[in-house]
Structures are given as structure tokens and as C-alpha cells.
Short mmCIF file of C-alpha atoms and ligand atoms in Angstrom, two decimals:
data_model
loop_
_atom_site.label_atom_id
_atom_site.label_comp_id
_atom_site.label_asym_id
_atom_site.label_seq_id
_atom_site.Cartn_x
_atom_site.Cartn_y
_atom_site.Cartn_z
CA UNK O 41 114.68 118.68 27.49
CA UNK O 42 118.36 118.28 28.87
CA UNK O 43 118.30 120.98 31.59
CA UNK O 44 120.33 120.08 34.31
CA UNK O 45 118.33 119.53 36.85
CA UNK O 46 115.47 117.23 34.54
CA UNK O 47 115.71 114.26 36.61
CA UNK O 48 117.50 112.94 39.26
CA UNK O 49 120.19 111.00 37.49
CA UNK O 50 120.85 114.49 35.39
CA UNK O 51 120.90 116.79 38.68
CA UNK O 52 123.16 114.34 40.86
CA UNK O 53 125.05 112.61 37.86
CA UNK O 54 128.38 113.21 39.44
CA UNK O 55 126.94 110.90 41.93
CA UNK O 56 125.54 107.94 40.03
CA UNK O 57 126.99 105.05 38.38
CA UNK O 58 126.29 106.59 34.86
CA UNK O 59 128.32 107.12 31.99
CA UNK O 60 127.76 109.35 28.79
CA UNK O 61 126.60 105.66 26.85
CA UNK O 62 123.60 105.33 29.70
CA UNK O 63 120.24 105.65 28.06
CA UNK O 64 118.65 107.85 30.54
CA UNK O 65 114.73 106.64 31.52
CA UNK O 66 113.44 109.49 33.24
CA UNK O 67 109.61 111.10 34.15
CA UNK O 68 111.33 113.86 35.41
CA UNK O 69 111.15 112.63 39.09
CA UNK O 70 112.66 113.92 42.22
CA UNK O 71 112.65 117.47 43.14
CA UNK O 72 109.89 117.08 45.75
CA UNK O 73 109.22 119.52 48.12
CA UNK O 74 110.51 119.62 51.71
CA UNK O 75 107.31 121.03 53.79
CA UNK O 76 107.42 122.90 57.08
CA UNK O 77 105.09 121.24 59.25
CA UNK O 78 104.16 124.17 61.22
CA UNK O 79 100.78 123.35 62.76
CA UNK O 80 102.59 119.77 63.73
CA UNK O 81 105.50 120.92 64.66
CA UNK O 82 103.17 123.74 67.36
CA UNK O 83 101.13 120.43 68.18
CA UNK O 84 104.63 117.98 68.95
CA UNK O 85 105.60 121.04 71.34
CA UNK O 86 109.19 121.28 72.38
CA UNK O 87 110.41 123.59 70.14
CA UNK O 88 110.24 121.12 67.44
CA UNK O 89 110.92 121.87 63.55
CA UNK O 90 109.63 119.05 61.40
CA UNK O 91 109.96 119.35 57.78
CA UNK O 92 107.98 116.65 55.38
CA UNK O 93 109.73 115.39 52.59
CA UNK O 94 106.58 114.98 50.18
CA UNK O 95 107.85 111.70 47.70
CA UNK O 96 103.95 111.51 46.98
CA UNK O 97 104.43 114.29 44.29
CA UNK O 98 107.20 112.21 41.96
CA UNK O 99 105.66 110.53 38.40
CA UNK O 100 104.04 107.50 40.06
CA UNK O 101 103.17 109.20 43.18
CA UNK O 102 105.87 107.38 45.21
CA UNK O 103 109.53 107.51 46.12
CA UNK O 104 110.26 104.38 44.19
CA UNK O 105 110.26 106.47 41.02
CA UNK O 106 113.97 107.93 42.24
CA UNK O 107 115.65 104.23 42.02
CA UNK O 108 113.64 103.11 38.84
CA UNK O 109 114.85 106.09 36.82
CA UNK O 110 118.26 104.58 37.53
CA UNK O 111 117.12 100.81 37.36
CA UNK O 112 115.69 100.96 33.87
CA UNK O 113 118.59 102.95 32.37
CA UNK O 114 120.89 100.94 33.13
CA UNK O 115 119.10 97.56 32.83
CA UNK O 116 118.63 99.50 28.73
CA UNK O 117 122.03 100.35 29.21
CA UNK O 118 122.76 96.58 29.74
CA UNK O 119 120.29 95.54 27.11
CA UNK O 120 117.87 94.08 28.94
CA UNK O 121 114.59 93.54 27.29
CA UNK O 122 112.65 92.55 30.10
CA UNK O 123 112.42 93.62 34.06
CA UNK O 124 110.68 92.22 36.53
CA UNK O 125 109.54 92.80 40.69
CA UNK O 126 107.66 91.52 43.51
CA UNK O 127 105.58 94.53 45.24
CA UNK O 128 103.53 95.33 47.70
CA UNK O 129 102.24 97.79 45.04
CA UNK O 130 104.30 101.24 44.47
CA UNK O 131 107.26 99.22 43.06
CA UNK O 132 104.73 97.95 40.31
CA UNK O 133 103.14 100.90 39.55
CA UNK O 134 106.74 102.30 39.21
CA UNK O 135 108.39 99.70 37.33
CA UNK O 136 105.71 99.36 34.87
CA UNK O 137 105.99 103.12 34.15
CA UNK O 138 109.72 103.49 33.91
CA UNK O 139 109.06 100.26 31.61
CA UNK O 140 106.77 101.94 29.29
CA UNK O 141 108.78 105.01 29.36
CA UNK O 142 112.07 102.83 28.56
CA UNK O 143 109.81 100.32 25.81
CA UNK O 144 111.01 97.76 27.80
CA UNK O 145 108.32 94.69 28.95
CA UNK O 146 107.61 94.64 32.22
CA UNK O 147 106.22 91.74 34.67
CA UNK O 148 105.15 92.18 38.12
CA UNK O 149 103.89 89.37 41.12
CA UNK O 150 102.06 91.03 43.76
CA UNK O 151 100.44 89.45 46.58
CA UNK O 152 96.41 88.68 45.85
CA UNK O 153 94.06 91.09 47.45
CA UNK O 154 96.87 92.66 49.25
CA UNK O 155 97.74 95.57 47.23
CA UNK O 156 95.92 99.32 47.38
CA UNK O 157 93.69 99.98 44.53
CA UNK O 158 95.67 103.10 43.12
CA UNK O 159 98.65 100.98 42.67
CA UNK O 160 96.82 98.55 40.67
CA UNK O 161 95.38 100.46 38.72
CA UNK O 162 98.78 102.00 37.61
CA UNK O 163 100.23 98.81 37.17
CA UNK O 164 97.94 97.88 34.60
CA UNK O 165 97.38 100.71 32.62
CA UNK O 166 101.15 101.37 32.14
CA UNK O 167 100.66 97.98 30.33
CA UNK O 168 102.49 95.71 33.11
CA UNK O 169 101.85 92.13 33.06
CA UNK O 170 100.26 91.66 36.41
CA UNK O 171 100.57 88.15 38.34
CA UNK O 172 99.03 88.17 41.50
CA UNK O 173 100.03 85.07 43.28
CA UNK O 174 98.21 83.00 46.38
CA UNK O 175 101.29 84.29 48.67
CA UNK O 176 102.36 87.18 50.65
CA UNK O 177 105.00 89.61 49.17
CA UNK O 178 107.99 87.49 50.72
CA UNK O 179 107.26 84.30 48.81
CA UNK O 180 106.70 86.84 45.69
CA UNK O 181 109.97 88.34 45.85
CA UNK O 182 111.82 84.98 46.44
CA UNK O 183 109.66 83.62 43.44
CA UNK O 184 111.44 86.75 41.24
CA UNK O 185 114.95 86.29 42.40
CA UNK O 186 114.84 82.43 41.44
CA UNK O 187 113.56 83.76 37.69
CA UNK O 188 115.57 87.06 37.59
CA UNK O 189 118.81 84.88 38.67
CA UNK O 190 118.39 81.78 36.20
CA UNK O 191 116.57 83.99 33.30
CA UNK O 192 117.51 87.06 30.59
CA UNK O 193 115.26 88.98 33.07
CA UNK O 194 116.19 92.10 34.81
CA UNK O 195 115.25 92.35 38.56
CA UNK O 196 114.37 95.98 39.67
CA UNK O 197 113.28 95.50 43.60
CA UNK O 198 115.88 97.30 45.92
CA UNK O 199 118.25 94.64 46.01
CA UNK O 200 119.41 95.89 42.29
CA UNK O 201 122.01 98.13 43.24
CA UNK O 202 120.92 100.98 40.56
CA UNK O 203 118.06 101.22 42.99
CA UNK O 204 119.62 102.24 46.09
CA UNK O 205 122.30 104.42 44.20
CA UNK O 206 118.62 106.34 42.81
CA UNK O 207 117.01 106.40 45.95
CA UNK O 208 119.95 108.03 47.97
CA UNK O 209 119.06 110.87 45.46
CA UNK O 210 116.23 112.21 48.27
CA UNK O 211 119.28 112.43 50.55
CA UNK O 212 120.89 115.22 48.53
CA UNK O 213 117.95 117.08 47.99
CA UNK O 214 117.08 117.55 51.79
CA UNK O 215 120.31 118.59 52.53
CA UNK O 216 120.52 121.18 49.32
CA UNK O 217 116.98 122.64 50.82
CA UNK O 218 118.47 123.10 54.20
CA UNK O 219 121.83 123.62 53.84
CA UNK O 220 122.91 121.03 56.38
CA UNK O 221 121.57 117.13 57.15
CA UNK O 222 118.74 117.30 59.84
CA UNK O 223 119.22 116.00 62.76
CA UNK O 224 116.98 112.83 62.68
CA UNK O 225 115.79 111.71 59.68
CA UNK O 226 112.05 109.56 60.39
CA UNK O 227 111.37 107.22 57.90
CA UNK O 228 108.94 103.98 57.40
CA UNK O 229 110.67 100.64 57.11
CA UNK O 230 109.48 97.61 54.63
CA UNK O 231 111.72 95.63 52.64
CA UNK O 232 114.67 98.25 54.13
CA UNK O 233 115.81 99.71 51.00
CA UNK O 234 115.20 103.25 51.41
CA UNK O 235 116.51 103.87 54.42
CA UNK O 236 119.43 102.20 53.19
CA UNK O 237 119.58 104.37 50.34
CA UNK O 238 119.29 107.71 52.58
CA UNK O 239 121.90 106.93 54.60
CA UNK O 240 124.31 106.18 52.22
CA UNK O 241 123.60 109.56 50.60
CA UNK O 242 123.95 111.11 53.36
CA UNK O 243 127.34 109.63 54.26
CA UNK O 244 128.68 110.88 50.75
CA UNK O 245 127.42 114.05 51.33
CA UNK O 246 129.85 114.27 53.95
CA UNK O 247 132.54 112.60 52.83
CA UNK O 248 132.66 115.33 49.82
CA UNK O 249 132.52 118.27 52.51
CA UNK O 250 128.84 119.07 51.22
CA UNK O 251 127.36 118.76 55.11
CA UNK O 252 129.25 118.70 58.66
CA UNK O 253 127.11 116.03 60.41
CA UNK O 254 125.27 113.36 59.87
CA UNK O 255 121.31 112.57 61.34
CA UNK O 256 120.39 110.12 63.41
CA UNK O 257 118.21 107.36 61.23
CA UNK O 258 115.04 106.54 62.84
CA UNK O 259 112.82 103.91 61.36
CA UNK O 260 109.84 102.67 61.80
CA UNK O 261 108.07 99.18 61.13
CA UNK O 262 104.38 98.24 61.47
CA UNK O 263 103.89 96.39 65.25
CA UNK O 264 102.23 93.49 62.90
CA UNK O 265 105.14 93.43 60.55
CA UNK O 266 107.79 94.57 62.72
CA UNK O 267 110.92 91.84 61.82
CA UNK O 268 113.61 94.14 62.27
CA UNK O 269 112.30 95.14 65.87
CA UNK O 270 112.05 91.60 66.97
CA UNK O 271 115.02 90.01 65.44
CA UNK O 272 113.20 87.46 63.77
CA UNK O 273 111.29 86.62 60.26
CA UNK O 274 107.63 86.99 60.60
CA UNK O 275 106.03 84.27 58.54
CA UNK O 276 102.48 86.10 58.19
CA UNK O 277 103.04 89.68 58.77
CA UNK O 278 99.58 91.87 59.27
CA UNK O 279 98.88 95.69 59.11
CA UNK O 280 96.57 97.96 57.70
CA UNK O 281 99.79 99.95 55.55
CA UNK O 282 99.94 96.95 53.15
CA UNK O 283 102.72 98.43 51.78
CA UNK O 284 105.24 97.50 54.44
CA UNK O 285 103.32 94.01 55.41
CA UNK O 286 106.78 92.67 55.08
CA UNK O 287 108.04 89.73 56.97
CA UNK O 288 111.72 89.30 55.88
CA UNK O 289 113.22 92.53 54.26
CA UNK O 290 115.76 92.00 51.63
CA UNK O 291 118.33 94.92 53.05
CA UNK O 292 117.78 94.00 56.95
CA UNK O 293 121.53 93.75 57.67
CA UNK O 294 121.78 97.31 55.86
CA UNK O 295 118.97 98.91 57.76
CA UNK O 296 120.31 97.80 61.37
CA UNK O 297 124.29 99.54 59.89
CA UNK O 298 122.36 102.74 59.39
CA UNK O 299 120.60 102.29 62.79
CA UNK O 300 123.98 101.87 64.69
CA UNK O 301 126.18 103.89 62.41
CA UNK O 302 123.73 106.35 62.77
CA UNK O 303 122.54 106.29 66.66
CA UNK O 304 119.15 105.69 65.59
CA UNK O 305 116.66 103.26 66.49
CA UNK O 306 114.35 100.72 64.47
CA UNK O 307 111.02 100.82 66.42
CA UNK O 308 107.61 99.83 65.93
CA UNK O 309 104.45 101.60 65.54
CA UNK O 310 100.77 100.17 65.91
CA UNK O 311 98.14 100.40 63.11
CA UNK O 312 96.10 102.86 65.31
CA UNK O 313 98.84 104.60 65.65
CA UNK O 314 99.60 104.68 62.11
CA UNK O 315 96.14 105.79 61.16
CA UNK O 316 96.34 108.69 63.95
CA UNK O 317 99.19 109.81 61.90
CA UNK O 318 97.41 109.52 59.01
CA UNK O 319 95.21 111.59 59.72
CA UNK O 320 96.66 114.45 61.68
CA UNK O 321 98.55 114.77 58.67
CA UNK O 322 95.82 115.04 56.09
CA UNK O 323 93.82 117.49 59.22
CA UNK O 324 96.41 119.51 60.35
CA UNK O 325 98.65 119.85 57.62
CA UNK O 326 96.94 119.37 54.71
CA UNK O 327 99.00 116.73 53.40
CA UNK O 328 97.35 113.22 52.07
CA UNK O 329 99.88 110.21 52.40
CA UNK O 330 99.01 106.49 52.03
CA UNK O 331 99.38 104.66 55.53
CA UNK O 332 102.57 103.25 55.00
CA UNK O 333 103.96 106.95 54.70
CA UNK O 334 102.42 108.02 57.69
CA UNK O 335 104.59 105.49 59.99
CA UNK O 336 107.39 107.86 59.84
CA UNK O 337 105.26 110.48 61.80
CA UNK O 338 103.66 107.98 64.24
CA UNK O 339 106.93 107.25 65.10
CA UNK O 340 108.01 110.86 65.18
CA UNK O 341 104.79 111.52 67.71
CA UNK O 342 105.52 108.30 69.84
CA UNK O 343 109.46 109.02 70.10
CA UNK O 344 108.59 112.78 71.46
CA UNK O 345 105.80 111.13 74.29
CA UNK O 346 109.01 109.55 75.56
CA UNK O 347 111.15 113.02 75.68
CA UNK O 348 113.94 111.42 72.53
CA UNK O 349 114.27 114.65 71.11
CA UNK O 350 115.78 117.36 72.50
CA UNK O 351 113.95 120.59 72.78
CA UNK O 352 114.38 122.55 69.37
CA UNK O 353 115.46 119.51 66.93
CA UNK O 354 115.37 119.01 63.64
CA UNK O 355 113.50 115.95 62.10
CA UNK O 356 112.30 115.21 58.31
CA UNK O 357 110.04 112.75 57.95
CA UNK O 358 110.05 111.04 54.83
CA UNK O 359 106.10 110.82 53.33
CA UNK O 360 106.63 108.07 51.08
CA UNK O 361 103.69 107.82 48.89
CA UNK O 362 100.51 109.22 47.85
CA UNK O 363 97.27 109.34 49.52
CA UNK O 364 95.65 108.48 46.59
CA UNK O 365 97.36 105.56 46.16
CA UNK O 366 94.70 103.53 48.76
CA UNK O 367 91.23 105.93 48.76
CA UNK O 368 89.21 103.00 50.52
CA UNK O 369 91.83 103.40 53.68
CA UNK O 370 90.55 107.55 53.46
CA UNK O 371 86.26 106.78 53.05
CA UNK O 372 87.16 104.26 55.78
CA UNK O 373 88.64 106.24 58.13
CA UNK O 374 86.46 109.81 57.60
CA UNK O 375 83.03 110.47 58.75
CA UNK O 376 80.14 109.84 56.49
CA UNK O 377 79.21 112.33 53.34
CA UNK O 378 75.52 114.08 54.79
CA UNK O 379 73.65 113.73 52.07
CA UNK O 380 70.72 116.76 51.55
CA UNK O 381 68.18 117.76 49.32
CA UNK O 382 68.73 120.22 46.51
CA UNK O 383 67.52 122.99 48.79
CA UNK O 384 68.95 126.15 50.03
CA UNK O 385 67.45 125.97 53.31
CA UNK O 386 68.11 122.68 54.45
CA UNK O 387 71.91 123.63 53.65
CA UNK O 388 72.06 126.11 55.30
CA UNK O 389 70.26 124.17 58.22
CA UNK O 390 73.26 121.96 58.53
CA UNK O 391 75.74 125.01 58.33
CA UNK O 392 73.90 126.64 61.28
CA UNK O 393 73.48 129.70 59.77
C1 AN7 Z 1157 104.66 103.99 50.51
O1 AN7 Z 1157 106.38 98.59 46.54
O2 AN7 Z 1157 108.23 97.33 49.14
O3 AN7 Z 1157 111.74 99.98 53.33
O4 AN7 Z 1157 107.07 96.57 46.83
O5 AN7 Z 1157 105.49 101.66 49.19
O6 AN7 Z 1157 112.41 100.72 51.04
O7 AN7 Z 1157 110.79 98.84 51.35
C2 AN7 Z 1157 107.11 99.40 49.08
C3 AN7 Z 1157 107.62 99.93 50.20
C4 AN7 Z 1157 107.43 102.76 52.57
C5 AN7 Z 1157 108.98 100.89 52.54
N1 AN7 Z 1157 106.41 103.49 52.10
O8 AN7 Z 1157 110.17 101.18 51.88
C6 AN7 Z 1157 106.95 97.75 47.22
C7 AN7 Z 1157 107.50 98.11 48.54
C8 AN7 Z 1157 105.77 103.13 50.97
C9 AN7 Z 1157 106.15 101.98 50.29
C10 AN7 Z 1157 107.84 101.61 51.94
C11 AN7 Z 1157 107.20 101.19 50.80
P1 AN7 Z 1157 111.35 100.12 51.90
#
């Protein structure tokens, strides 16, 4: 299984830090598909063309998988034994994955209570050592970099470089599909690596004459978790998309260059407006996304209330993870299962027929 495009460190090698000696870790991730929202786009109005980028559908069921490909290959490459993360839950279930995958051992801290079951569940049954500690996931993550920088222990959050360099892989891929960059790329923000990572894949994509322009990065933070947006570290962040309840994000300075470089904005959107999202998408488009992932689109719907776009734009809005990931979110937020008896009748009572 060598085909060229098996992977995104094979399809974009020319791209990545990698040599022939890299021992390459891969599920066979990336290649997700880029969906034409067509009943949202009719329901935004104004012409609009929005396209989903569906990260849901990699290994793990999250975008993560595109920089831990790269991590673990290159922490094997190093000969690393051992890797380690804080999470707020798909950088677990990743890491422990690409760990099994790689037979490397794998230890993850995550914050106590404060992860979505999905990812937990993948954590441990890749065969990660789980810690959850009494903390939020900013006092895990400093917790890893004081063991990762004084220990043989190889640290696979974002702020590993490998990571980014992976992750910049969805950046390609959009622009392959449509033959040019959008125009505004819609994305949620946590710990601010991937839109970090997009950006500088886009920006090599033009510096090697593959696209003309560049999009506008527009990012979006949860209104309870929203540090970028207010300048300022928020010491308890709260929102219902635990997996951007993030109150100091390792790649801030990075996030705000891609807002400015870019013309974008940073902005923040309110749980109810996440879960709005959240469900339009799964309703209208048929598409099932974890919270988080639908902070992109709330952003996308509260951006076009105030007129940002101009009529007939381009946007892709990057759906991060999985649906799956957090089913108590989905039973919470649907109407209750009617439960009948075993009779044809009384069905068909409820059907109105
Ligand atoms: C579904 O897993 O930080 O801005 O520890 O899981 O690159 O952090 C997850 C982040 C968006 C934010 N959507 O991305 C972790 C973690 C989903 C996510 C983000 C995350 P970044």
C-alpha cells in the first residue's frame, strides 16, 4: 500500500519535512470531502456558495489525525519511545491511535469530566494511558510541556511543529478540489493551531504559483472561552463545545498573523448559537458535527446577519470533528423518541395516515 496519494504525508510529501529515512505512521487520513452546502447556502441567501470541509470522516473522526500522521513519524523517526498530550479530547483519541499504529506508548492528561464520551472511549481502547487531572485543559497542557521539556518524552499537541506542517495538509486539498483558495475560509478556534496550520498552507500554495489569491481567515471562539476576542487569558473558560473550552491557546500570536495577514477577523459565537448551527447542519444538510465544529458555521450565519460577505462569495467552513464524537450533546438537543406499542395501527396513528 504505497499509492501516492495513501496518506497525507505521501500525497503532499514535496511539502513536508520528510525524508526517504522517515518511518511513515499513517491510517490513511486526509482526503475528506469538500461538501456543497446547497440547502444552507439557499437558506444564508445572497448568492452564497458554502462548501463544508468534512474532517469528521479522517481515522479518528477528527482533523487532528492530519498533524499526528506527521507527529508520530517523525517523533519514530527521532526515536522516541514515548509521546505524550494534554486534550480536550480529539488530540487523545488521535494520539493514542497514531501511537498504536506507530507501537509507540502513549500518555494523555485530559481535564476530569470535561471531555465528550466518544473521545474517551477512543482514547482508551487504542490502549492510551489516560490521566484525567482535577484541572482544566490549560493547567493540563502546561503540566505536559514541563514533562515533555525535562523528560525522553515526545510532546504531540500543536505546538510540535510536525503538527502544524500535517495540518496545513487540509489547505492543499481545498484548493486541489476547487481549483483556486476560497475566498473566506470559516474555521473554529481553540488552542489556535489549525488555523495556523491552514494559513500557512495556503500561503505556500501561492508562493509555488499553485493559487492566485489568498482567503480571508475567519475564526471563531466560544463567547465563554473567547481569549483571543478579548485580549486576555480566561482563567475558567465555559461552553457547551468542550472541545475549544480553552482559556490561553498555545499559537495565539499565530492565529491573530493569520487574522491580519489575512483581513479576517477572530470573533465570538454564543453556545446557542453554536447549537443552532449544530443543528441546521445535521437538519438541513445532513451532516453530523460535534459542537465545537459547528462554530465555524455559527460564525458563518452571524457574519452574513451583518452583510460581511459580499453577494455571491465563496466560504469553506472547516467541520472539524465528528458528531459522534459527543452523542449526549445530540439526545440532548433532539426531541424525545415516541415510544408505541407493537401495533400497526397505533403507528400508523402517529403517521396520520
Ligand atoms: C473538534 O483535542 O485542542 O484551534 O486537545 O477538537 O487547532 O485547537 C481540540 C481542538 C476545533 C480547535 N474543533 O482547534 C484537543 C483540542 C475540534 C477540536 C478545535 C478542536 P485548534
Amino acid at each position: 500500500m504505497n499509492r501516492e496519494d495513501y496518506g497525507v504525508i505521501n500525497k503532499y510529501r514535496g511539502f513536508l519535512p520528510v525524508n526517504e529515512n522517515t518511518p511513515i505512521v499513517t491510517l490513511n487520513e486526509g482526503n475528506t470531502p469538500l461538501i456543497f452546502a446547497s440547502n444552507l447556502s439557499s437558506y444564508l441567501g445572497n448568492d452564497l456558495k458554502v462548501c463544508l470541509k468534512y474532517e469528521g470522516l479522517n481515522p479518528t473522526a477528527s482533523f487532528k489525525d492530519r498533524g499526528m500522521t506527521m507527529a508520530v513519524s517523525k517523533a519514530k523517526e527521532e526515536g522516541s519511545q514515548v509521546i505524550m498530550c494534554a486534550s480536550t479530547g480529539n488530540t487523545s483519541a488521535s494520539a493514542a491511535a497514531y501511537a498504536a499504529k506507530g507501537k509507540l506508548k502513549c500518555v494523555v492528561l485530559i481535564p476530569q469530566g470535561a471531555i465528550a464520551l466518544g473521545k474517551l472511549a477512543q482514547a482508551l481502547i487504542y490502549g492510551a494511558l489516560v490521566l484525567a487531572i482535577k484541572g482544566n485543559f490549560d493547567e493540563a497542557l502546561s503540566l505536559v510541556l514541563e514533562i515533555t521539556n525535562n523528560y525522553p518524552v515526545t510532546l504531540v499537541n500543536s505546538l510540535n511543529p510536525f503538527r502544524i506542517e500535517g495540518q496545513k495538509t487540509g489547505a492543499f486539498e481545498i484548493c486541489d478540489v476547487l481549483g483556486e483558495a476560497p475566498e473566506y475560509h470559516a474555521i473554529p478556534v481553540g488552542n489556535a493551531g489549525n488555523i495556523t496550520a491552514y494559513w500557512m498552507g495556503y500561503k505556500e500554495y501561492k508562493k509555488c504559483g499553485k493559487i492566485d489569491a489568498l482567503p480571508k481567515m475567519i475564526g471563531f471562539q466560544a463567547a465563554g472561552a473567547a481569549p483571543i476576542v478579548e485580549g486576555r487569558i480566561i482563567e475558567d473558560p465555559k461552553t457547551i463545545a468542550t472541545a475549544i473550552k480553552i482559556g490561553n491557546p498555545a499559537s495565539w500570536k499565530r492565529a491573530e498573523a493569520a487574522r491580519d495577514e489575512s483581513g479576517g477577523v477572530i470573533e465570538k459565537v454564543t453556545d446557542e448559537e453554536i447549537l443552532e448551527a449544530y443543528k441546521l447542519l445535521a437538519n438541513l444538510e445532513g451532516i453530523f458535527v460535534e459542537p465545537a465544529s459547528a462554530a465555524s458555521i455559527a460564525g458563518v450565519i452571524k457574519k452574513n446577519k451583518e452583510s460581511y460577505f459580499p453577494k455571491g462569495a465563496t466560504i469553506v467552513g472547516i467541520l472539524t470533528g465528528h458528531g459522534l464524537k459527543d452523542p449526549d450533546r445530540a439526545i440532548k438537543e433532539s426531541k424525545e423518541v415516541t415510544t408505541v406499542l407493537a401495533k400497526k395501527e397505533e403507528i400508523l396513528r402517529i403517521m396520520g395516515l
